[in-house]
Amino acid sequence: MRAISGTFAARLGAAATTLALCWKIVRRDGVALGLTTHDRALTIGGMVYAATPGAQPSAITWGQAGEAHAMEIVGALTSDGVREADLIAGLYEGAAVSCLLVDWEESDAGTMELVAGTIGAVSAHDGTFTLELLTPLADLNAVAIERYSPTCRAELGDRRCRVDLALRTRVAKVLGVAGVAVATDDALGGTDTYCFGRMRVLSGAASGRETSVDGSAAGSATLRTAISGLAAGERVELREGCDKRFATCRDRFANMANFRGEPHVPGNDGILKYPGL
């Protein structure tokens, strides 16, 4: 928690306070959004925080190290705020969030940052949204060392894999959309070329949205989730994927030297075997 100004501290110590919570959300695509529990929009530091009906945070619990644990933000879905289509498209996953305490009667008196972190799980149901805020303490739950795995632990194109994705990324024109099925003019991609890869929209109402590809063939792709607003005539970026198997790394990418798995280590079946089998 950051230090607060003397003016704001004095406001906190007053017999009657006029306080509201504000959330500043900066998505990975660069879009910044401000929300507040107040009944009208507030402008703080040049940013407008829109009134969010029914916005409520869960309790903020502080640990011995002075860091807050994970919390949730619940509010109403609105056309000018958090939209269900954006949540489904994954635009809020990994976004940076800070929760501020402000005095709505004197917003220039300063703010008090209660907690900051990134958005984890998101959901939308019955006209409301829920955002899970993960603080730096969430990193303590991460696995510190890598585990043995018959499949590769690297991501296609990252610094450990080293496959050049520039040669495996193409721009195509959308010819038709039917739910998760998208037809394109890309004739270079063969069967499952883009499977486990990504599709990102480059133009139109859905520009900037992306999702995983579950299957593909020449001129078509099956998406993990439908992209709302995607229509024929728009341009999309298709990035190849990898199923992380050693055979794929060897035969398709010729990248065995950078394979980050143990395909030949015996698994549980090997341990359970006994002489004669």
PDB file of C-alpha atoms in Angstrom:
ATOM      1  CA  MET A   1       0.000   0.000   0.000  1.00  0.00           C
ATOM      2  CA  ARG A   2       1.395   3.371  -0.997  1.00  0.00           C
ATOM      3  CA  ALA A   3       1.770   6.410   1.256  1.00  0.00           C
ATOM      4  CA  ILE A   4      -1.097   8.909   1.128  1.00  0.00           C
ATOM      5  CA  SER A   5      -1.011  12.699   1.083  1.00  0.00           C
ATOM      6  CA  GLY A   6      -1.653  14.753   4.207  1.00  0.00           C
ATOM      7  CA  THR A   7      -4.780  16.258   2.661  1.00  0.00           C
ATOM      8  CA  PHE A   8      -6.309  12.854   1.967  1.00  0.00           C
ATOM      9  CA  ALA A   9      -5.263  11.562   5.394  1.00  0.00           C
ATOM     10  CA  ALA A  10      -7.114  14.470   6.973  1.00  0.00           C
ATOM     11  CA  ARG A  11     -10.221  13.600   4.969  1.00  0.00           C
ATOM     12  CA  LEU A  12     -10.011  10.016   6.226  1.00  0.00           C
ATOM     13  CA  GLY A  13      -9.864  11.271   9.804  1.00  0.00           C
ATOM     14  CA  ALA A  14     -12.942  13.465   9.471  1.00  0.00           C
ATOM     15  CA  ALA A  15     -16.081  12.699  11.450  1.00  0.00           C
ATOM     16  CA  ALA A  16     -18.014  12.147   8.228  1.00  0.00           C
ATOM     17  CA  THR A  17     -16.401  10.807   5.053  1.00  0.00           C
ATOM     18  CA  THR A  18     -17.456  10.747   1.419  1.00  0.00           C
ATOM     19  CA  LEU A  19     -15.452   7.838   0.087  1.00  0.00           C
ATOM     20  CA  ALA A  20     -15.786   5.663  -3.004  1.00  0.00           C
ATOM     21  CA  LEU A  21     -13.791   2.852  -4.570  1.00  0.00           C
ATOM     22  CA  CYS A  22     -12.291   3.189  -8.046  1.00  0.00           C
ATOM     23  CA  TRP A  23     -10.700   0.566 -10.247  1.00  0.00           C
ATOM     24  CA  LYS A  24      -8.287   1.360 -13.041  1.00  0.00           C
ATOM     25  CA  ILE A  25      -8.036  -1.482 -15.564  1.00  0.00           C
ATOM     26  CA  VAL A  26      -5.439  -1.472 -18.353  1.00  0.00           C
ATOM     27  CA  ARG A  27      -5.946  -4.351 -20.786  1.00  0.00           C
ATOM     28  CA  ARG A  28      -3.114  -5.991 -22.687  1.00  0.00           C
ATOM     29  CA  ASP A  29      -4.333  -4.408 -25.926  1.00  0.00           C
ATOM     30  CA  GLY A  30      -3.741  -0.964 -24.394  1.00  0.00           C
ATOM     31  CA  VAL A  31      -7.382  -0.074 -23.648  1.00  0.00           C
ATOM     32  CA  ALA A  32      -7.761   1.642 -20.245  1.00  0.00           C
ATOM     33  CA  LEU A  33     -11.027   1.544 -18.318  1.00  0.00           C
ATOM     34  CA  GLY A  34     -12.076   3.241 -15.081  1.00  0.00           C
ATOM     35  CA  LEU A  35     -14.912   2.021 -12.821  1.00  0.00           C
ATOM     36  CA  THR A  36     -16.257   3.450  -9.565  1.00  0.00           C
ATOM     37  CA  THR A  37     -18.818   2.516  -6.919  1.00  0.00           C
ATOM     38  CA  HIS A  38     -20.029   6.138  -6.822  1.00  0.00           C
ATOM     39  CA  ASP A  39     -23.393   6.980  -8.408  1.00  0.00           C
ATOM     40  CA  ARG A  40     -21.824   9.339 -10.959  1.00  0.00           C
ATOM     41  CA  ALA A  41     -18.647   9.380 -13.004  1.00  0.00           C
ATOM     42  CA  LEU A  42     -15.482  10.726 -11.344  1.00  0.00           C
ATOM     43  CA  THR A  43     -12.448  12.283 -13.039  1.00  0.00           C
ATOM     44  CA  ILE A  44      -9.189  11.556 -11.247  1.00  0.00           C
ATOM     45  CA  GLY A  45      -5.764  12.291 -12.678  1.00  0.00           C
ATOM     46  CA  GLY A  46      -7.281  13.049 -16.070  1.00  0.00           C
ATOM     47  CA  MET A  47      -9.021   9.648 -16.274  1.00  0.00           C
ATOM     48  CA  VAL A  48     -12.792   9.205 -16.170  1.00  0.00           C
ATOM     49  CA  TYR A  49     -14.087   6.488 -13.826  1.00  0.00           C
ATOM     50  CA  ALA A  50     -17.561   5.452 -14.959  1.00  0.00           C
ATOM     51  CA  ALA A  51     -20.290   4.743 -12.439  1.00  0.00           C
ATOM     52  CA  THR A  52     -20.814   0.971 -12.364  1.00  0.00           C
ATOM     53  CA  PRO A  53     -24.238  -0.101 -11.017  1.00  0.00           C
ATOM     54  CA  GLY A  54     -23.977  -2.591  -8.188  1.00  0.00           C
ATOM     55  CA  ALA A  55     -20.165  -2.715  -8.293  1.00  0.00           C
ATOM     56  CA  GLN A  56     -18.955  -4.494  -5.164  1.00  0.00           C
ATOM     57  CA  PRO A  57     -15.514  -5.812  -4.199  1.00  0.00           C
ATOM     58  CA  SER A  58     -14.955  -8.763  -1.921  1.00  0.00           C
ATOM     59  CA  ALA A  59     -13.195  -8.125   1.391  1.00  0.00           C
ATOM     60  CA  ILE A  60      -9.542  -7.135   1.112  1.00  0.00           C
ATOM     61  CA  THR A  61      -7.416  -9.200   3.516  1.00  0.00           C
ATOM     62  CA  TRP A  62      -3.953  -7.975   4.346  1.00  0.00           C
ATOM     63  CA  GLY A  63      -1.158 -10.420   5.169  1.00  0.00           C
ATOM     64  CA  GLN A  64       1.854 -10.023   7.454  1.00  0.00           C
ATOM     65  CA  ALA A  65       4.021  -8.906   4.523  1.00  0.00           C
ATOM     66  CA  GLY A  66       1.699  -5.957   3.889  1.00  0.00           C
ATOM     67  CA  GLU A  67       0.324  -7.392   0.656  1.00  0.00           C
ATOM     68  CA  ALA A  68      -3.329  -8.074  -0.055  1.00  0.00           C
ATOM     69  CA  HIS A  69      -4.527 -11.504  -1.053  1.00  0.00           C
ATOM     70  CA  ALA A  70      -6.705 -12.211  -4.100  1.00  0.00           C
ATOM     71  CA  MET A  71     -10.089 -10.491  -4.286  1.00  0.00           C
ATOM     72  CA  GLU A  72     -13.028 -10.261  -6.666  1.00  0.00           C
ATOM     73  CA  ILE A  73     -14.876  -7.380  -8.286  1.00  0.00           C
ATOM     74  CA  VAL A  74     -18.552  -7.871  -9.155  1.00  0.00           C
ATOM     75  CA  GLY A  75     -20.632  -5.397 -11.151  1.00  0.00           C
ATOM     76  CA  ALA A  76     -23.278  -4.967 -13.828  1.00  0.00           C
ATOM     77  CA  LEU A  77     -22.552  -5.454 -17.511  1.00  0.00           C
ATOM     78  CA  THR A  78     -23.060  -2.166 -19.381  1.00  0.00           C
ATOM     79  CA  SER A  79     -22.679  -1.089 -23.004  1.00  0.00           C
ATOM     80  CA  ASP A  80     -20.258   1.724 -22.091  1.00  0.00           C
ATOM     81  CA  GLY A  81     -18.304  -0.259 -19.501  1.00  0.00           C
ATOM     82  CA  VAL A  82     -17.492  -3.959 -19.165  1.00  0.00           C
ATOM     83  CA  ARG A  83     -19.201  -5.863 -21.988  1.00  0.00           C
ATOM     84  CA  GLU A  84     -19.952  -9.575 -22.049  1.00  0.00           C
ATOM     85  CA  ALA A  85     -18.508 -10.012 -25.553  1.00  0.00           C
ATOM     86  CA  ASP A  86     -15.177  -8.577 -24.399  1.00  0.00           C
ATOM     87  CA  LEU A  87     -15.092 -10.912 -21.395  1.00  0.00           C
ATOM     88  CA  ILE A  88     -15.800 -13.949 -23.557  1.00  0.00           C
ATOM     89  CA  ALA A  89     -13.118 -12.838 -26.017  1.00  0.00           C
ATOM     90  CA  GLY A  90     -10.550 -12.870 -23.193  1.00  0.00           C
ATOM     91  CA  LEU A  91      -9.700  -9.175 -23.515  1.00  0.00           C
ATOM     92  CA  TYR A  92      -9.571  -8.748 -19.738  1.00  0.00           C
ATOM     93  CA  GLU A  93      -7.391 -11.730 -18.915  1.00  0.00           C
ATOM     94  CA  GLY A  94      -4.004 -10.593 -17.615  1.00  0.00           C
ATOM     95  CA  ALA A  95      -5.047  -6.926 -17.492  1.00  0.00           C
ATOM     96  CA  ALA A  96      -3.337  -4.701 -14.896  1.00  0.00           C
ATOM     97  CA  VAL A  97      -5.665  -3.468 -12.132  1.00  0.00           C
ATOM     98  CA  SER A  98      -5.311  -1.023  -9.254  1.00  0.00           C
ATOM     99  CA  CYS A  99      -7.998  -0.444  -6.608  1.00  0.00           C
ATOM    100  CA  LEU A 100      -8.120   3.109  -5.251  1.00  0.00           C
ATOM    101  CA  LEU A 101      -9.950   4.753  -2.373  1.00  0.00           C
ATOM    102  CA  VAL A 102     -11.020   8.303  -3.271  1.00  0.00           C
ATOM    103  CA  ASP A 103     -13.030  11.147  -1.795  1.00  0.00           C
ATOM    104  CA  TRP A 104     -15.763  11.825  -4.334  1.00  0.00           C
ATOM    105  CA  GLU A 105     -16.497  15.236  -2.840  1.00  0.00           C
ATOM    106  CA  GLU A 106     -12.885  16.389  -3.268  1.00  0.00           C
ATOM    107  CA  SER A 107     -11.298  14.126  -5.874  1.00  0.00           C
ATOM    108  CA  ASP A 108      -8.180  16.295  -6.195  1.00  0.00           C
ATOM    109  CA  ALA A 109      -7.317  15.668  -2.525  1.00  0.00           C
ATOM    110  CA  GLY A 110      -5.461  12.508  -3.549  1.00  0.00           C
ATOM    111  CA  THR A 111      -6.082   8.780  -3.549  1.00  0.00           C
ATOM    112  CA  MET A 112      -5.142   5.750  -1.488  1.00  0.00           C
ATOM    113  CA  GLU A 113      -4.153   2.594  -3.382  1.00  0.00           C
ATOM    114  CA  LEU A 114      -5.590  -0.412  -1.592  1.00  0.00           C
ATOM    115  CA  VAL A 115      -4.357  -3.201  -3.834  1.00  0.00           C
ATOM    116  CA  ALA A 116      -2.881  -3.759  -7.283  1.00  0.00           C
ATOM    117  CA  GLY A 117      -2.380  -6.810  -9.439  1.00  0.00           C
ATOM    118  CA  THR A 118      -3.627  -8.527 -12.574  1.00  0.00           C
ATOM    119  CA  ILE A 119      -6.930 -10.073 -13.601  1.00  0.00           C
ATOM    120  CA  GLY A 120      -7.121 -13.847 -13.446  1.00  0.00           C
ATOM    121  CA  ALA A 121     -10.436 -15.627 -14.009  1.00  0.00           C
ATOM    122  CA  VAL A 122     -13.315 -13.677 -15.557  1.00  0.00           C
ATOM    123  CA  SER A 123     -16.980 -14.599 -15.932  1.00  0.00           C
ATOM    124  CA  ALA A 124     -20.341 -13.147 -16.957  1.00  0.00           C
ATOM    125  CA  HIS A 125     -23.723 -14.414 -15.778  1.00  0.00           C
ATOM    126  CA  ASP A 126     -27.257 -12.988 -15.601  1.00  0.00           C
ATOM    127  CA  GLY A 127     -26.178  -9.477 -16.559  1.00  0.00           C
ATOM    128  CA  THR A 128     -23.292  -9.246 -14.100  1.00  0.00           C
ATOM    129  CA  PHE A 129     -19.541  -9.715 -14.405  1.00  0.00           C
ATOM    130  CA  THR A 130     -16.950 -11.087 -11.974  1.00  0.00           C
ATOM    131  CA  LEU A 131     -13.242 -10.258 -12.208  1.00  0.00           C
ATOM    132  CA  GLU A 132     -10.686 -12.073 -10.068  1.00  0.00           C
ATOM    133  CA  LEU A 133      -7.810  -9.815  -8.998  1.00  0.00           C
ATOM    134  CA  LEU A 134      -4.519 -11.628  -8.396  1.00  0.00           C
ATOM    135  CA  THR A 135      -1.893  -9.864  -6.298  1.00  0.00           C
ATOM    136  CA  PRO A 136       1.859 -10.619  -6.422  1.00  0.00           C
ATOM    137  CA  LEU A 137       1.295 -13.167  -3.634  1.00  0.00           C
ATOM    138  CA  ALA A 138      -0.386 -15.380  -6.246  1.00  0.00           C
ATOM    139  CA  ASP A 139       3.089 -16.076  -7.658  1.00  0.00           C
ATOM    140  CA  LEU A 140       3.851 -18.083  -4.517  1.00  0.00           C
ATOM    141  CA  ASN A 141       1.399 -20.724  -5.773  1.00  0.00           C
ATOM    142  CA  ALA A 142       3.342 -21.182  -9.000  1.00  0.00           C
ATOM    143  CA  VAL A 143       5.430 -24.317  -9.530  1.00  0.00           C
ATOM    144  CA  ALA A 144       9.040 -23.340  -8.798  1.00  0.00           C
ATOM    145  CA  ILE A 145      10.634 -26.082 -10.901  1.00  0.00           C
ATOM    146  CA  GLU A 146       9.623 -27.780 -14.107  1.00  0.00           C
ATOM    147  CA  ARG A 147       8.207 -31.282 -14.021  1.00  0.00           C
ATOM    148  CA  TYR A 148       9.058 -34.156 -16.301  1.00  0.00           C
ATOM    149  CA  SER A 149       6.709 -34.293 -19.244  1.00  0.00           C
ATOM    150  CA  PRO A 150       6.553 -36.299 -22.476  1.00  0.00           C
ATOM    151  CA  THR A 151       5.330 -33.118 -24.197  1.00  0.00           C
ATOM    152  CA  CYS A 152       7.236 -29.882 -24.712  1.00  0.00           C
ATOM    153  CA  ARG A 153       7.067 -27.216 -21.990  1.00  0.00           C
ATOM    154  CA  ALA A 154       8.026 -24.370 -24.342  1.00  0.00           C
ATOM    155  CA  GLU A 155       5.564 -22.302 -26.342  1.00  0.00           C
ATOM    156  CA  LEU A 156       5.917 -22.268 -30.110  1.00  0.00           C
ATOM    157  CA  GLY A 157       8.122 -19.332 -31.064  1.00  0.00           C
ATOM    158  CA  ASP A 158       9.319 -18.355 -27.572  1.00  0.00           C
ATOM    159  CA  ARG A 159      12.978 -17.897 -26.604  1.00  0.00           C
ATOM    160  CA  ARG A 160      13.356 -21.573 -25.699  1.00  0.00           C
ATOM    161  CA  CYS A 161      11.598 -22.960 -28.751  1.00  0.00           C
ATOM    162  CA  ARG A 162      13.257 -20.529 -31.225  1.00  0.00           C
ATOM    163  CA  VAL A 163      10.988 -21.392 -34.148  1.00  0.00           C
ATOM    164  CA  ASP A 164      10.593 -18.247 -36.277  1.00  0.00           C
ATOM    165  CA  LEU A 165       6.870 -17.421 -36.173  1.00  0.00           C
ATOM    166  CA  ALA A 166       7.277 -14.684 -38.763  1.00  0.00           C
ATOM    167  CA  LEU A 167       7.504 -17.434 -41.360  1.00  0.00           C
ATOM    168  CA  ARG A 168       4.468 -19.203 -39.889  1.00  0.00           C
ATOM    169  CA  THR A 169       2.075 -16.256 -39.551  1.00  0.00           C
ATOM    170  CA  ARG A 170      -0.242 -15.259 -42.397  1.00  0.00           C
ATOM    171  CA  VAL A 171      -2.837 -12.568 -43.035  1.00  0.00           C
ATOM    172  CA  ALA A 172      -6.087 -13.775 -44.606  1.00  0.00           C
ATOM    173  CA  LYS A 173      -9.473 -12.406 -45.599  1.00  0.00           C
ATOM    174  CA  VAL A 174     -12.605 -13.768 -43.941  1.00  0.00           C
ATOM    175  CA  LEU A 175     -15.049 -15.240 -46.460  1.00  0.00           C
ATOM    176  CA  GLY A 176     -17.713 -16.363 -44.011  1.00  0.00           C
ATOM    177  CA  VAL A 177     -18.449 -16.943 -40.314  1.00  0.00           C
ATOM    178  CA  ALA A 178     -20.748 -19.566 -38.767  1.00  0.00           C
ATOM    179  CA  GLY A 179     -20.259 -19.653 -34.999  1.00  0.00           C
ATOM    180  CA  VAL A 180     -16.783 -21.038 -34.338  1.00  0.00           C
ATOM    181  CA  ALA A 181     -16.251 -21.983 -38.014  1.00  0.00           C
ATOM    182  CA  VAL A 182     -14.461 -19.336 -40.076  1.00  0.00           C
ATOM    183  CA  ALA A 183     -13.821 -19.601 -43.821  1.00  0.00           C
ATOM    184  CA  THR A 184     -10.846 -17.651 -45.200  1.00  0.00           C
ATOM    185  CA  ASP A 185      -9.003 -17.191 -48.478  1.00  0.00           C
ATOM    186  CA  ASP A 186      -5.857 -18.785 -47.007  1.00  0.00           C
ATOM    187  CA  ALA A 187      -5.041 -21.782 -49.155  1.00  0.00           C
ATOM    188  CA  LEU A 188      -1.549 -22.417 -47.745  1.00  0.00           C
ATOM    189  CA  GLY A 189      -2.577 -23.854 -44.408  1.00  0.00           C
ATOM    190  CA  GLY A 190      -3.059 -27.616 -44.556  1.00  0.00           C
ATOM    191  CA  THR A 191      -4.875 -29.937 -42.176  1.00  0.00           C
ATOM    192  CA  ASP A 192      -4.402 -28.719 -38.582  1.00  0.00           C
ATOM    193  CA  THR A 193      -1.660 -26.259 -39.577  1.00  0.00           C
ATOM    194  CA  TYR A 194      -3.180 -23.681 -37.225  1.00  0.00           C
ATOM    195  CA  CYS A 195      -4.433 -26.139 -34.604  1.00  0.00           C
ATOM    196  CA  PHE A 196      -3.310 -24.903 -31.133  1.00  0.00           C
ATOM    197  CA  GLY A 197      -2.384 -21.617 -32.799  1.00  0.00           C
ATOM    198  CA  ARG A 198      -4.125 -18.242 -32.682  1.00  0.00           C
ATOM    199  CA  MET A 199      -6.429 -16.095 -34.791  1.00  0.00           C
ATOM    200  CA  ARG A 200      -6.327 -12.323 -34.261  1.00  0.00           C
ATOM    201  CA  VAL A 201      -8.730  -9.894 -35.919  1.00  0.00           C
ATOM    202  CA  LEU A 202      -7.023  -6.987 -37.687  1.00  0.00           C
ATOM    203  CA  SER A 203      -9.992  -4.928 -38.898  1.00  0.00           C
ATOM    204  CA  GLY A 204     -13.671  -4.248 -38.314  1.00  0.00           C
ATOM    205  CA  ALA A 205     -15.771  -4.176 -35.151  1.00  0.00           C
ATOM    206  CA  ALA A 206     -13.867  -7.099 -33.601  1.00  0.00           C
ATOM    207  CA  SER A 207     -10.407  -5.648 -34.285  1.00  0.00           C
ATOM    208  CA  GLY A 208      -7.878  -6.653 -31.634  1.00  0.00           C
ATOM    209  CA  ARG A 209      -9.771  -9.718 -30.436  1.00  0.00           C
ATOM    210  CA  GLU A 210      -8.138 -13.115 -30.655  1.00  0.00           C
ATOM    211  CA  THR A 211      -8.743 -16.703 -29.693  1.00  0.00           C
ATOM    212  CA  SER A 212      -7.205 -20.147 -29.969  1.00  0.00           C
ATOM    213  CA  VAL A 213      -7.704 -22.358 -33.007  1.00  0.00           C
ATOM    214  CA  ASP A 214      -8.893 -25.908 -32.322  1.00  0.00           C
ATOM    215  CA  GLY A 215      -8.648 -27.197 -35.886  1.00  0.00           C
ATOM    216  CA  SER A 216      -7.980 -26.069 -39.442  1.00  0.00           C
ATOM    217  CA  ALA A 217      -7.887 -27.095 -43.073  1.00  0.00           C
ATOM    218  CA  ALA A 218      -7.129 -25.252 -46.296  1.00  0.00           C
ATOM    219  CA  GLY A 219      -9.381 -22.194 -46.245  1.00  0.00           C
ATOM    220  CA  SER A 220     -11.087 -22.869 -42.899  1.00  0.00           C
ATOM    221  CA  ALA A 221     -10.461 -22.706 -39.171  1.00  0.00           C
ATOM    222  CA  THR A 222     -12.411 -23.914 -36.137  1.00  0.00           C
ATOM    223  CA  LEU A 223     -12.041 -21.533 -33.189  1.00  0.00           C
ATOM    224  CA  ARG A 224     -12.024 -22.340 -29.477  1.00  0.00           C
ATOM    225  CA  THR A 225     -14.646 -19.632 -28.887  1.00  0.00           C
ATOM    226  CA  ALA A 226     -16.626 -17.567 -31.378  1.00  0.00           C
ATOM    227  CA  ILE A 227     -15.452 -13.979 -31.944  1.00  0.00           C
ATOM    228  CA  SER A 228     -18.374 -11.589 -31.598  1.00  0.00           C
ATOM    229  CA  GLY A 229     -18.477  -9.006 -34.381  1.00  0.00           C
ATOM    230  CA  LEU A 230     -16.292 -10.926 -36.826  1.00  0.00           C
ATOM    231  CA  ALA A 231     -17.784 -10.714 -40.315  1.00  0.00           C
ATOM    232  CA  ALA A 232     -16.959 -11.549 -43.921  1.00  0.00           C
ATOM    233  CA  GLY A 233     -14.549  -9.138 -45.545  1.00  0.00           C
ATOM    234  CA  GLU A 234     -12.448  -8.502 -42.423  1.00  0.00           C
ATOM    235  CA  ARG A 235      -8.734  -9.296 -42.226  1.00  0.00           C
ATOM    236  CA  VAL A 236      -7.372 -11.764 -39.680  1.00  0.00           C
ATOM    237  CA  GLU A 237      -3.929 -12.937 -38.667  1.00  0.00           C
ATOM    238  CA  LEU A 238      -3.455 -16.702 -38.481  1.00  0.00           C
ATOM    239  CA  ARG A 239      -0.545 -18.057 -36.436  1.00  0.00           C
ATOM    240  CA  GLU A 240       0.502 -21.679 -36.632  1.00  0.00           C
ATOM    241  CA  GLY A 241       0.328 -23.893 -33.556  1.00  0.00           C
ATOM    242  CA  CYS A 242       2.047 -26.954 -32.146  1.00  0.00           C
ATOM    243  CA  ASP A 243       0.681 -29.973 -30.265  1.00  0.00           C
ATOM    244  CA  LYS A 244       3.982 -30.148 -28.287  1.00  0.00           C
ATOM    245  CA  ARG A 245       4.740 -33.760 -29.310  1.00  0.00           C
ATOM    246  CA  PHE A 246       8.311 -34.772 -30.102  1.00  0.00           C
ATOM    247  CA  ALA A 247       7.296 -36.245 -33.463  1.00  0.00           C
ATOM    248  CA  THR A 248       5.767 -32.903 -34.484  1.00  0.00           C
ATOM    249  CA  CYS A 249       8.851 -31.002 -33.355  1.00  0.00           C
ATOM    250  CA  ARG A 250      11.063 -33.364 -35.364  1.00  0.00           C
ATOM    251  CA  ASP A 251       9.047 -33.869 -38.528  1.00  0.00           C
ATOM    252  CA  ARG A 252       7.277 -30.542 -38.975  1.00  0.00           C
ATOM    253  CA  PHE A 253       9.611 -27.989 -37.409  1.00  0.00           C
ATOM    254  CA  ALA A 254      12.997 -29.808 -37.522  1.00  0.00           C
ATOM    255  CA  ASN A 255      13.610 -28.358 -34.060  1.00  0.00           C
ATOM    256  CA  MET A 256      14.552 -31.412 -31.984  1.00  0.00           C
ATOM    257  CA  ALA A 257      17.540 -29.653 -30.390  1.00  0.00           C
ATOM    258  CA  ASN A 258      15.183 -27.225 -28.680  1.00  0.00           C
ATOM    259  CA  PHE A 259      12.518 -29.726 -27.612  1.00  0.00           C
ATOM    260  CA  ARG A 260      11.764 -29.065 -23.923  1.00  0.00           C
ATOM    261  CA  GLY A 261      10.311 -32.383 -22.856  1.00  0.00           C
ATOM    262  CA  GLU A 262      11.277 -35.979 -22.017  1.00  0.00           C
ATOM    263  CA  PRO A 263       9.488 -38.162 -24.587  1.00  0.00           C
ATOM    264  CA  HIS A 264      11.562 -41.265 -23.802  1.00  0.00           C
ATOM    265  CA  VAL A 265      11.275 -41.250 -19.997  1.00  0.00           C
ATOM    266  CA  PRO A 266       9.110 -44.218 -18.831  1.00  0.00           C
ATOM    267  CA  GLY A 267       5.756 -43.175 -17.425  1.00  0.00           C
ATOM    268  CA  ASN A 268       3.574 -44.800 -14.766  1.00  0.00           C
ATOM    269  CA  ASP A 269       2.978 -47.841 -16.974  1.00  0.00           C
ATOM    270  CA  GLY A 270       6.731 -48.463 -17.143  1.00  0.00           C
ATOM    271  CA  ILE A 271       7.058 -48.279 -13.367  1.00  0.00           C
ATOM    272  CA  LEU A 272       4.248 -50.805 -12.846  1.00  0.00           C
ATOM    273  CA  LYS A 273       5.684 -53.381 -15.248  1.00  0.00           C
ATOM    274  CA  TYR A 274       7.259 -56.555 -13.892  1.00  0.00           C
ATOM    275  CA  PRO A 275       9.577 -59.146 -15.509  1.00  0.00           C
ATOM    276  CA  GLY A 276       8.032 -61.018 -18.380  1.00  0.00           C
ATOM    277  CA  LEU A 277       5.977 -58.099 -19.753  1.00  0.00           C
TER     278      LEU A 277
END
